[in-house]
Amino acid sequence: MTVLKYRYWQDEGMWLGYLEEYPDYMTQGETLEDLQENLRDIYKDMTSGAIPSVRRVGELAVA
């Protein structure tokens, strides 16, 4: 099982959010559960190669 961090908020009755690793790909849902399912779908798309040139977030250590 993979555990992913995501950011989410409620706006005008809809739940909005994105996966922290893929912040350019936001989604929404009528309920928090709908949002989570949509985020799972985005993760599947991002990791399957179905979407070309996926932008990601990384960390860089600088001395």
One Martini backbone bead per residue (centre of mass of N, CA, C, O) as a GRO file, in nm:
protein
   63
    1MET     BB    1   0.096   0.036   0.023
    2THR     BB    2   0.030   0.370  -0.058
    3VAL     BB    3   0.121   0.687   0.081
    4LEU     BB    4  -0.041   1.005   0.042
    5LYS     BB    5  -0.014   1.339   0.009
    6TYR     BB    6  -0.264   1.602   0.067
    7ARG     BB    7  -0.449   1.878  -0.043
    8TYR     BB    8  -0.734   2.050   0.120
    9TRP     BB    9  -1.065   2.203   0.048
   10GLN     BB   10  -1.342   2.420   0.096
   11ASP     BB   11  -1.566   2.540  -0.179
   12GLU     BB   12  -1.878   2.596  -0.233
   13GLY     BB   13  -1.935   2.272  -0.149
   14MET     BB   14  -1.650   2.187  -0.241
   15TRP     BB   15  -1.385   1.961  -0.290
   16LEU     BB   16  -1.040   2.040  -0.292
   17GLY     BB   17  -0.737   1.901  -0.463
   18TYR     BB   18  -0.393   1.765  -0.413
   19LEU     BB   19  -0.104   1.624  -0.476
   20GLU     BB   20   0.202   1.696  -0.362
   21GLU     BB   21   0.364   1.565  -0.608
   22TYR     BB   22   0.103   1.694  -0.798
   23PRO     BB   23   0.007   2.022  -0.805
   24ASP     BB   24  -0.107   2.055  -1.116
   25TYR     BB   25  -0.338   1.827  -1.022
   26MET     BB   26  -0.651   1.911  -0.984
   27THR     BB   27  -0.946   1.841  -0.782
   28GLN     BB   28  -1.288   1.716  -0.718
   29GLY     BB   29  -1.575   1.704  -0.478
   30GLU     BB   30  -1.870   1.666  -0.301
   31THR     BB   31  -1.687   1.487  -0.128
   32LEU     BB   32  -1.424   1.364   0.038
   33GLU     BB   33  -1.444   1.084  -0.095
   34ASP     BB   34  -1.448   1.183  -0.387
   35LEU     BB   35  -1.177   1.321  -0.380
   36GLN     BB   36  -1.007   1.071  -0.307
   37GLU     BB   37  -1.079   0.911  -0.562
   38ASN     BB   38  -0.968   1.120  -0.764
   39LEU     BB   39  -0.676   1.105  -0.655
   40ARG     BB   40  -0.633   0.809  -0.726
   41ASP     BB   41  -0.670   0.847  -1.031
   42ILE     BB   42  -0.437   1.041  -1.072
   43TYR     BB   43  -0.216   0.852  -0.975
   44LYS     BB   44  -0.258   0.638  -1.190
   45ASP     BB   45  -0.201   0.827  -1.430
   46MET     BB   46   0.088   0.924  -1.344
   47THR     BB   47   0.211   0.610  -1.315
   48SER     BB   48   0.126   0.481  -1.613
   49GLY     BB   49   0.181   0.694  -1.867
   50ALA     BB   50  -0.084   0.847  -1.976
   51ILE     BB   51   0.085   1.106  -1.902
   52PRO     BB   52   0.275   1.334  -2.035
   53SER     BB   53   0.498   1.529  -1.880
   54VAL     BB   54   0.522   1.506  -1.572
   55ARG     BB   55   0.498   1.703  -1.295
   56ARG     BB   56   0.710   1.746  -1.007
   57VAL     BB   57   0.810   1.712  -0.668
   58GLY     BB   58   1.108   1.806  -0.493
   59GLU     BB   59   1.421   1.760  -0.326
   60LEU     BB   60   1.701   1.979  -0.216
   61ALA     BB   61   2.022   1.967  -0.107
   62VAL     BB   62   2.201   2.244   0.052
   63ALA     BB   63   2.523   2.365   0.171
   0.00000   0.00000   0.00000
